[in-house]
Short mmCIF file of C-alpha atoms and ligand atoms in Angstrom, two decimals:
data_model
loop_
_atom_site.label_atom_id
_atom_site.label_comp_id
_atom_site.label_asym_id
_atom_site.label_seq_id
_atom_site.Cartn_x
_atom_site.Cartn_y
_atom_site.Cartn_z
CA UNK A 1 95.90 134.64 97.29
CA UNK A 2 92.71 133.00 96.63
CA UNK A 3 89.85 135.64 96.83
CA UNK A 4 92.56 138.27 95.12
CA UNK A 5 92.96 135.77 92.44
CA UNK A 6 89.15 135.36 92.00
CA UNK A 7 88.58 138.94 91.57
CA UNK A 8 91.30 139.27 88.75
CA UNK A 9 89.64 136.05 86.94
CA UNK A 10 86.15 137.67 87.31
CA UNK A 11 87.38 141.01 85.83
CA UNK A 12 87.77 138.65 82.92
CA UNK A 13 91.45 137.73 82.55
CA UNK A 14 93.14 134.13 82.26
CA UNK A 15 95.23 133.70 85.74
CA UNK A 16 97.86 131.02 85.63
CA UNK A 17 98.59 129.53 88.82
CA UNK A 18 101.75 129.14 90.07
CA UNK A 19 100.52 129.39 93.70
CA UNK A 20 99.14 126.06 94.18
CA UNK A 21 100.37 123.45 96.54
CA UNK A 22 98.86 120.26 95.65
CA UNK A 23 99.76 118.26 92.69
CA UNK A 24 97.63 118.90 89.61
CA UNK A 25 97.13 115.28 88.95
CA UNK A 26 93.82 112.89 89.17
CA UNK A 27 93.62 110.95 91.88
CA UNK A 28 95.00 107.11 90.83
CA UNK A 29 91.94 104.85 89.35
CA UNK A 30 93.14 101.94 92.42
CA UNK A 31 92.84 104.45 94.60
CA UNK A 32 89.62 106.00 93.76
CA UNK A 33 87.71 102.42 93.02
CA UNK A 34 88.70 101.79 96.98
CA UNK A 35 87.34 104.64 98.13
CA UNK A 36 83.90 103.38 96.37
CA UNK A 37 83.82 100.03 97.15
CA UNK A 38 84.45 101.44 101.36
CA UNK A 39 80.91 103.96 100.55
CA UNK A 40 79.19 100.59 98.89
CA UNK A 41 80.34 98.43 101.91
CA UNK A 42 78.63 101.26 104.58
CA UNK A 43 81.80 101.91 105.64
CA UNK A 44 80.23 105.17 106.32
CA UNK A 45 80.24 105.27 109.90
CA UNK A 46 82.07 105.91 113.09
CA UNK A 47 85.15 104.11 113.20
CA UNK A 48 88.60 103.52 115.32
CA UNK A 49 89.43 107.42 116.34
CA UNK A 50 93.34 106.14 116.18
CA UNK A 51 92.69 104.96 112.54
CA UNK A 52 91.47 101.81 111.38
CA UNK A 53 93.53 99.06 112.00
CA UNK A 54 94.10 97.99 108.63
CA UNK A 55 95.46 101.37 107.93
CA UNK A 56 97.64 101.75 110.30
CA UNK A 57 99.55 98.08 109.93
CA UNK A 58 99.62 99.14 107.00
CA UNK A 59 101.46 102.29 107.72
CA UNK A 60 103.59 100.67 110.47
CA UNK A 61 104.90 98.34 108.21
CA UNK A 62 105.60 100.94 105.28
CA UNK A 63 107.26 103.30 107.07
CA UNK A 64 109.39 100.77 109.06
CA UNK A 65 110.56 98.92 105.94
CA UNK A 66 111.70 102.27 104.10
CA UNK A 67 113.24 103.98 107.19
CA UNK A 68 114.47 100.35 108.54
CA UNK A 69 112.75 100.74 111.51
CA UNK A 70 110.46 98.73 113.79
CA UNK A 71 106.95 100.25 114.28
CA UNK A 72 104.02 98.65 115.97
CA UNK A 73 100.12 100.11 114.86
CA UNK A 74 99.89 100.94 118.32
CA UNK A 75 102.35 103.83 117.93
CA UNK A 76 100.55 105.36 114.55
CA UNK A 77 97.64 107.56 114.72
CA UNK A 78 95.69 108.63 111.36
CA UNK A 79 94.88 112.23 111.38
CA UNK A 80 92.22 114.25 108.99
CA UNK A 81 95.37 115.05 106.74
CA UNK A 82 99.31 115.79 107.68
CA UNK A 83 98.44 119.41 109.51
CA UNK A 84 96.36 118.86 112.61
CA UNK A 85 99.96 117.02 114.50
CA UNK A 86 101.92 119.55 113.73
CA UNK A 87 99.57 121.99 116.37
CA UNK A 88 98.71 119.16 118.87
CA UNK A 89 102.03 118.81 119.17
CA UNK A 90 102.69 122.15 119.90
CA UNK A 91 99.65 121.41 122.44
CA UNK A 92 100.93 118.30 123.46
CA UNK A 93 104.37 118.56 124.46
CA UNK A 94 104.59 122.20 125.50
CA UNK A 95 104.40 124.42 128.14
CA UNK A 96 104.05 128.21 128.07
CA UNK A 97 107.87 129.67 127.45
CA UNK A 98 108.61 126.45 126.04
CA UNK A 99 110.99 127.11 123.05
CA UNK A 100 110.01 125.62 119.58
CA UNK A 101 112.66 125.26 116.77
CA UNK A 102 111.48 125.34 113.13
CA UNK A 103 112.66 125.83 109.99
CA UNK A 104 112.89 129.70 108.67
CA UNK A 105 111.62 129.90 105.13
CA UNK A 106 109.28 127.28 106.49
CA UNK A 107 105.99 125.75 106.24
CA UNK A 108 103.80 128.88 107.78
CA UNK A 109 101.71 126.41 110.31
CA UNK A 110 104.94 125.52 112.73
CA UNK A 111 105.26 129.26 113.38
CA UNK A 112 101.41 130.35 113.26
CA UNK A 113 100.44 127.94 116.04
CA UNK A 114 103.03 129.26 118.61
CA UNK A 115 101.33 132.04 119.89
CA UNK A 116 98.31 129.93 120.42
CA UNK A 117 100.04 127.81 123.49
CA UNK A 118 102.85 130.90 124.40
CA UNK A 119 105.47 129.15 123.31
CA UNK A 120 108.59 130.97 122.28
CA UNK A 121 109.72 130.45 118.38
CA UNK A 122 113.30 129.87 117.49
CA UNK A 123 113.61 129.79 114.23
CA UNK A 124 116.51 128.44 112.31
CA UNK A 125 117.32 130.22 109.04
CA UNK A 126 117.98 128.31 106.16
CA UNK A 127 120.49 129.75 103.63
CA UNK A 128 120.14 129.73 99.64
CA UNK A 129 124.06 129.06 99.93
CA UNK A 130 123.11 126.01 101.43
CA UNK A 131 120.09 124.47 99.21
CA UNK A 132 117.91 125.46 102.17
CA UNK A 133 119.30 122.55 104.09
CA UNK A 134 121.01 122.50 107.63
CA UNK A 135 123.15 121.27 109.55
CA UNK A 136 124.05 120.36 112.98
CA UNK A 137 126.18 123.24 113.89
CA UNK A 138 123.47 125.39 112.39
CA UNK A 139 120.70 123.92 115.12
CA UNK A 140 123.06 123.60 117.62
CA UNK A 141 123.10 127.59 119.35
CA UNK A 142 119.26 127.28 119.05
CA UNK A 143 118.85 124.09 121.30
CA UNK A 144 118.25 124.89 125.41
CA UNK A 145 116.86 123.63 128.14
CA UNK A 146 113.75 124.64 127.50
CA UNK A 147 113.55 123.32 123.35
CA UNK A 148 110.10 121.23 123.20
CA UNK A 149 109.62 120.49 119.69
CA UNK A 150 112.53 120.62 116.72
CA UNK A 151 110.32 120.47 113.82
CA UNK A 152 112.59 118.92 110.35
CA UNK A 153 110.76 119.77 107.04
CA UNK A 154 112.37 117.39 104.21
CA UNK A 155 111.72 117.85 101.19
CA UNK A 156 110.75 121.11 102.68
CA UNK A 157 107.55 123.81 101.52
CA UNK A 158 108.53 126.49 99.81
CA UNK A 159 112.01 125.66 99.30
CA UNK A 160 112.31 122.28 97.84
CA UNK A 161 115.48 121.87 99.93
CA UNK A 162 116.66 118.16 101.03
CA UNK A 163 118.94 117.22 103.68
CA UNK A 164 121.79 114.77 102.95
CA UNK A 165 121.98 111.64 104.79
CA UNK A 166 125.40 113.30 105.90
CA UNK A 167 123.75 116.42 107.10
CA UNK A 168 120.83 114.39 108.94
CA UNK A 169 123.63 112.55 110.88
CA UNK A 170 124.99 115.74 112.00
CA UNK A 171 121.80 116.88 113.03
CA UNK A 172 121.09 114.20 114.81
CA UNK A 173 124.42 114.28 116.55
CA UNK A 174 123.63 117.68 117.78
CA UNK A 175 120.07 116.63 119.00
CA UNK A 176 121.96 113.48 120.99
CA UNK A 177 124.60 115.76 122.45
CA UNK A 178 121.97 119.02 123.73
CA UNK A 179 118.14 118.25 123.25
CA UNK A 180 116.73 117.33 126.52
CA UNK A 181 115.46 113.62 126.53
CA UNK A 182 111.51 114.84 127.00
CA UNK A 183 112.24 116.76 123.95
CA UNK A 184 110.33 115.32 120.48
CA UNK A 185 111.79 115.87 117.14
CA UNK A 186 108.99 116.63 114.77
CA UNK A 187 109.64 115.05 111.08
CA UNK A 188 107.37 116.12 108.62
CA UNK A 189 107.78 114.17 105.55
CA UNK A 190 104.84 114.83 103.47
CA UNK A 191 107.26 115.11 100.98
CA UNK A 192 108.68 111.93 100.61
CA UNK A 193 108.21 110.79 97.59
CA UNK A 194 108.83 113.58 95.50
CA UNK A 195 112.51 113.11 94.97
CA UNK A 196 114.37 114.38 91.67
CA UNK A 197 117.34 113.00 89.96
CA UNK A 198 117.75 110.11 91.69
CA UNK A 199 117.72 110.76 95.18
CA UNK A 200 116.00 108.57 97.61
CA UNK A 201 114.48 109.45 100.84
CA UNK A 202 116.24 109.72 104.29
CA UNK A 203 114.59 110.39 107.36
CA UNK A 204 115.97 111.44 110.50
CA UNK A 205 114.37 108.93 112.61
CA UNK A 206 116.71 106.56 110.94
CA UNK A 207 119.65 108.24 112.86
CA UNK A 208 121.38 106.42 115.85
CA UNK A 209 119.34 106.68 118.76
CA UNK A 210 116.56 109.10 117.22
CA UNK A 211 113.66 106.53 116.62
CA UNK A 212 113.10 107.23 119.96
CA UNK A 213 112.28 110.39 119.93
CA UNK A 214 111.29 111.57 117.10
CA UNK A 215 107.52 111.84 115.46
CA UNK A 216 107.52 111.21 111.76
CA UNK A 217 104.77 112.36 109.95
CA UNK A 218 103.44 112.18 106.28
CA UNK A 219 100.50 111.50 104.27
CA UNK A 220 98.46 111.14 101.30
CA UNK A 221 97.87 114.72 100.09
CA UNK A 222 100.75 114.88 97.97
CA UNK A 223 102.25 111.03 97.75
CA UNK A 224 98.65 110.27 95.33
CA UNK A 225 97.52 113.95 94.43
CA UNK A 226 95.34 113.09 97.60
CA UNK A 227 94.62 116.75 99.08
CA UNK A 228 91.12 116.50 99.73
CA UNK A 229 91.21 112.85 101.17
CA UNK A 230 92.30 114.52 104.66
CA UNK A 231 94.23 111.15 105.67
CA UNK A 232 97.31 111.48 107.10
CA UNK A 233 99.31 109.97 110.02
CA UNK A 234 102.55 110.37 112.68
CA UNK A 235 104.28 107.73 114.54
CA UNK A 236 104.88 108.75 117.87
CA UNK A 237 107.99 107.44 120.03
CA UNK A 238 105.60 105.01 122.36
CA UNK A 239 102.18 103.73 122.11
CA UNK A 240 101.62 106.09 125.59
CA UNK A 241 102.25 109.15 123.43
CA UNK A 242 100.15 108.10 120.59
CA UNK A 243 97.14 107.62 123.03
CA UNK A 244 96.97 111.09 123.97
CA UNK A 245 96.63 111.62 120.30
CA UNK A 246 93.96 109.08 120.13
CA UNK A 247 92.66 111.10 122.51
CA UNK A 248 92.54 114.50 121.28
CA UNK A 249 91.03 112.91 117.88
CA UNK A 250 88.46 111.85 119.71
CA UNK A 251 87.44 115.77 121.40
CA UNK A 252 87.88 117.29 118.05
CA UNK A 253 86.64 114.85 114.99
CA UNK A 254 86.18 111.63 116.40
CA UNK A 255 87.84 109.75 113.37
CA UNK A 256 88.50 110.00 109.69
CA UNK A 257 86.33 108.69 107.32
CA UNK A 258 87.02 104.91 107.31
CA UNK A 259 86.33 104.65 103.04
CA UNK A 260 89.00 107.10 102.81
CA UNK A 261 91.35 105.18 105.20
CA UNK A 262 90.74 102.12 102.79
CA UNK A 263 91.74 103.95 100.01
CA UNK A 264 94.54 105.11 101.91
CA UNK A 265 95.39 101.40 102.73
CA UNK A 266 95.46 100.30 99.22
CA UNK A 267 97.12 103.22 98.50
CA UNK A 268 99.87 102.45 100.57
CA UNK A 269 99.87 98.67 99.32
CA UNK A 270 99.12 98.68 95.73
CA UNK A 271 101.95 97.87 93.42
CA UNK A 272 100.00 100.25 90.96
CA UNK A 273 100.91 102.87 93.14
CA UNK A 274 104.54 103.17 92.64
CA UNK A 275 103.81 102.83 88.88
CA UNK A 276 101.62 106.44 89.33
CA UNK A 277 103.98 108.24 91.71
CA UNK A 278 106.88 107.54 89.02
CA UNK A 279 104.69 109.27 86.40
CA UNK A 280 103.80 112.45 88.88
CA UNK A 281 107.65 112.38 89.74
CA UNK A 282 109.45 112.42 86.17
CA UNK A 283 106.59 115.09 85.15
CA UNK A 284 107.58 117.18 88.43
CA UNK A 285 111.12 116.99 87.08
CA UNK A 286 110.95 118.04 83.95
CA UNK A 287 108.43 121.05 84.82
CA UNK A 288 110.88 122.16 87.74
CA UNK A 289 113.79 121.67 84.57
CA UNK A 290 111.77 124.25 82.40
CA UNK A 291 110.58 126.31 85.17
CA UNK A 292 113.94 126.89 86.55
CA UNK A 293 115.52 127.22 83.05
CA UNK A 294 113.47 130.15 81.85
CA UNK A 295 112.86 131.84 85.81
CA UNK A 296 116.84 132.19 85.49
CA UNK A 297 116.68 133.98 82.15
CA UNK A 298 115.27 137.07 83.85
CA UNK A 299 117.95 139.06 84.64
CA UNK A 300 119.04 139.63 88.62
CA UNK A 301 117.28 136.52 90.02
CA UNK A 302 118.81 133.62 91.76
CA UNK A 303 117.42 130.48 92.46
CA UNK A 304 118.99 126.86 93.79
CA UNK A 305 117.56 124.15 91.64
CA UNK A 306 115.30 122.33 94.50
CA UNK A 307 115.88 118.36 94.82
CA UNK A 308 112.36 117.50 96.27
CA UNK A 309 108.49 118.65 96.44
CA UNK A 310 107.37 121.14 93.74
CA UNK A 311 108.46 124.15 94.47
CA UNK A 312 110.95 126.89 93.66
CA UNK A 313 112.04 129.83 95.80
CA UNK A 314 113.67 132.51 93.56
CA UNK A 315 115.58 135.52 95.41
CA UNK A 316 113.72 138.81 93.97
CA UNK A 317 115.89 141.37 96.31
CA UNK A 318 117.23 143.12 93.15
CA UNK A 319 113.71 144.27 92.57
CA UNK A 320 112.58 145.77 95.47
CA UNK A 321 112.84 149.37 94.95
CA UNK A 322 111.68 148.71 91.64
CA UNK A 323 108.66 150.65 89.67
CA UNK A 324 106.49 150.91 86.76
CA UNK A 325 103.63 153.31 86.34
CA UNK A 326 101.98 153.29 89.73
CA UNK A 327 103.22 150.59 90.72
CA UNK A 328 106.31 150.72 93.61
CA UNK A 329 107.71 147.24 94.88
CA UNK A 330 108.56 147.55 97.69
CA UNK A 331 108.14 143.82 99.30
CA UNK A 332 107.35 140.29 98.18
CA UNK A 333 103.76 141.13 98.64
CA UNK A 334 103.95 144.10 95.96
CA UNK A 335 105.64 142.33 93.87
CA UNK A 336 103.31 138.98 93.64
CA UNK A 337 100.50 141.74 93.40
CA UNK A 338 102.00 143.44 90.18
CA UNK A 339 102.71 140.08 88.59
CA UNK A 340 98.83 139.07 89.53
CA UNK A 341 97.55 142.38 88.65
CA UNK A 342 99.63 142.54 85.27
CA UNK A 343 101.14 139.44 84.21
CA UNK A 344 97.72 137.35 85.56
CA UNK A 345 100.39 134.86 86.87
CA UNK A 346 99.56 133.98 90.70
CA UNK A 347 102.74 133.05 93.01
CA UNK A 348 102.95 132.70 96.65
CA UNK A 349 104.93 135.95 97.92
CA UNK A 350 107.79 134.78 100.71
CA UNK A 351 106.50 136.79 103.04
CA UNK A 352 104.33 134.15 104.90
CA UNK A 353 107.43 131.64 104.77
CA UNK A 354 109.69 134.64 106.44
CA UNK A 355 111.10 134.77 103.31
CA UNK A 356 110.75 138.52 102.37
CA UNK A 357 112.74 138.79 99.58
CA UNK A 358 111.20 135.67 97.41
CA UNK A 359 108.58 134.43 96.09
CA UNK A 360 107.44 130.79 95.71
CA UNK A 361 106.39 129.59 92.48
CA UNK A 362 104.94 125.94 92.19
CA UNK A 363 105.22 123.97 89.36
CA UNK A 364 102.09 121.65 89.76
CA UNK A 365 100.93 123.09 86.72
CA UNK A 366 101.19 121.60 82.75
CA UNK A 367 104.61 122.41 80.86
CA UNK A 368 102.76 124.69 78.31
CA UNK A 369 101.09 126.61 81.68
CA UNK A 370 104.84 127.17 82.94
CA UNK A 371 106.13 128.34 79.64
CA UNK A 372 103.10 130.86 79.34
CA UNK A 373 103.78 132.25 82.82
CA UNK A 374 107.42 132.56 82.77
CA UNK A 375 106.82 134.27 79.54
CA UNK A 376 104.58 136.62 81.57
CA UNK A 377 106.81 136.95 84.38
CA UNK A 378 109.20 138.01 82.44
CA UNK A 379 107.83 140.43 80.25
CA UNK A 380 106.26 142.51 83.74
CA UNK A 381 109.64 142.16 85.23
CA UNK A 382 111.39 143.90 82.19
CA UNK A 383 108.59 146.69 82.85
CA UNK A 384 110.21 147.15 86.54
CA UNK A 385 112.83 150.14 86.66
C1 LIG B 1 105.32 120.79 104.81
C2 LIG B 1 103.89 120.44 104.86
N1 LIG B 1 103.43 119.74 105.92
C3 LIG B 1 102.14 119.42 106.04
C4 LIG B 1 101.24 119.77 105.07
C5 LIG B 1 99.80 119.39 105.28
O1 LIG B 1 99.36 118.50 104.35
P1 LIG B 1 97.93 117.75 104.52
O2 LIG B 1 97.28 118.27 105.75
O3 LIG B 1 97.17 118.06 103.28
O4 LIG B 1 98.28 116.30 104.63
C6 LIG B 1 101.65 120.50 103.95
C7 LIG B 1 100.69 120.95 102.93
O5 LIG B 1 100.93 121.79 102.11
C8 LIG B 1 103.02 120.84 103.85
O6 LIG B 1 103.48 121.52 102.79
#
């Protein structure tokens, strides 16, 4: 969307963006007076290409105290951000014809690397009937012999959909039961910490028997508003695992820029921290409140209300078919045009998630922002007969 949003700004309208996925907040002062005292200290350098150790200790014992595990910084490697595992994985663990299971709306970079190492995608569709969640019998016809990599995506991009700690138990029953042993389970839980109404975070990894084989990954982009600090990190089953990790850092970056990793330490340690993701969180509820509230005043749309990340998913079917003037929807891609094009409101069409029928509209954006757009939205969608 970015260069077709560009062009509509330069032709002199006001876009609001509903297509962003990072939060819209400043990076945390703590944070930020880390990352300068690392640059001050010359921590400017080459460092550790498995992460500094500081960082990841302080990783292993995060995520082992919220998941209830027991992780050693020998099993964590720090990446340039929460993407780069989710392909080395791919590269890692699979062989041509090797079958990869991932969720279907989904983040876009599970499915886009499989070609890359001829693996075969499985996807596993997630129904609006459900929240976008799964469960067990859902994965179960798509596990074989030849399943690699299951990734899990919760809270999940686009959807906002969370698993219960019911439905992660069933899932991991399944995965017990049919997924060969070499098999990895690939958590990505980026979004965390970005949990509405209460809900706390479970993680699949904390499942009977699946520490063992599953790689849980997360990281600072959207915990702290953190996109462009590129740290981010997995925790592979065995130390032997991460090393080949270590390894492939090495070939492609050679490490992550240590002042960053500090930051990402104290990040990860401060007390202030939890004070500033409580903030982002209660202002990520009450825009998803608002957003949702006036998305389902336009008429034919549905939309579950999303428990996690910062993102809704509205069904748009009814309006395919639709016209006005020149303008004939026919797919998610037409219609995020016509509301760029006329409304100057930018949203993600669900195209790119395999979701062809939606559209994903984020809500890191200010209340008055999402009031203005829906307003938008909803006048150009009146215009659609
Ligand atoms: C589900 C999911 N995983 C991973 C990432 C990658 O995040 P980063 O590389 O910024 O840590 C994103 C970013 O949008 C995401 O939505």
């Amino acid at each position: 969307m970015g260069p077709y949003i560009t062009e509509v700004e330069e032709a002199g309208n006001r876009v609001i963006k509903c297509n962003l996925g990072e939060p819209d907040f400043a990076l945390p002062k703590h944070i930020r007076e880390e990352v300068k005292r690392g640059i001050d200290a010359d921590l400017t350098h080459y460092c550790d290409p498995q992460g500094i150790l500081p960082l990841r200790e302080a990783i292993a014992r995060d995520v082992g105290n919220k998941r209830n595990l027991k992780i050693t910084p020998d099993r964590v490697v720090v990446f340039p951000g929460a993407k780069p595992p989710i392909g080395f994985c791919q590269q890692t663990y699979c062989d041509p014809g090797d079958e990869i299971v991932y969720p279907s709306p989904g983040f876009p970079i599970y499915e886009s690397f499989i070609p890359y190492i001829d693996g075969t995608p499985r996807p596993l569709h997630l129904r609006e009937e459900a929240g976008f969640a799964f469960t067990g019998e859902e994965l179960e016809p798509l596990i074989t012999n030849r399943t690699k990599l299951v990734y899990i995506n919760f809270p999940s991009n686009p959807t906002g959909g969370v698993a219960t700690k019911d439905q992660l138990d069933g899932i991991a029953q399944v995965i017990n039961k049919k997924l060969p042993s070499e098999a990895r389970i690939y958590s990505d839980e980026v979004y965390e910490n970005i949990l509405f109404d209460g809900s706390v975070h479970n993680s699949i990894a904390s499942a009977p028997e699946m520490a063992e084989r599953t790689i849980i990954v997360s990281g600072v982009s959207k915990t702290y508003s953190w996109t462009g600090g590129r740290v981010g990190w997995a925790i592979f089953p065995t130390a032997e695992e991460a090393q080949i990790f270590k390894n492939l850092n090495i070939n492609y970056f050679s490490c992550v820029p240590a002042y960053n990793q500090m930051g990402a330490k104290v990040a990860i340690e401060s007390p202030e921290s939890a004070v500033e993701i409580e903030r982002m969180v209660k202002a990520f509820q009450e825009r998803r409140d608002r957003m949702l509230e006036l998305l389902l005043r336009i008429p034919d749309i549905t939309c579950p209300k999303p428990q996690g990340a910062f993102y809704l998913m509205p069904d748009w079917q009814a309006y395919l078919g639709r016209h006005c003037g020149a303008w004939e929807i026919q797919t998610s891609i037409d219609l995020a045009a016509y509301f760029l094009e006329e409304a100057h409101v930018a949203v993600v069409p669900g195209v790119g998630f395999r979701a062809p029928e939606h559209l994903r509209f984020s809500y890191a954006s200010s209340i008055e922002r999402i009031e203005e757009g829906m307003r938008r939205v909803r006048e150009a969608a009146a215009k659609l007969e």
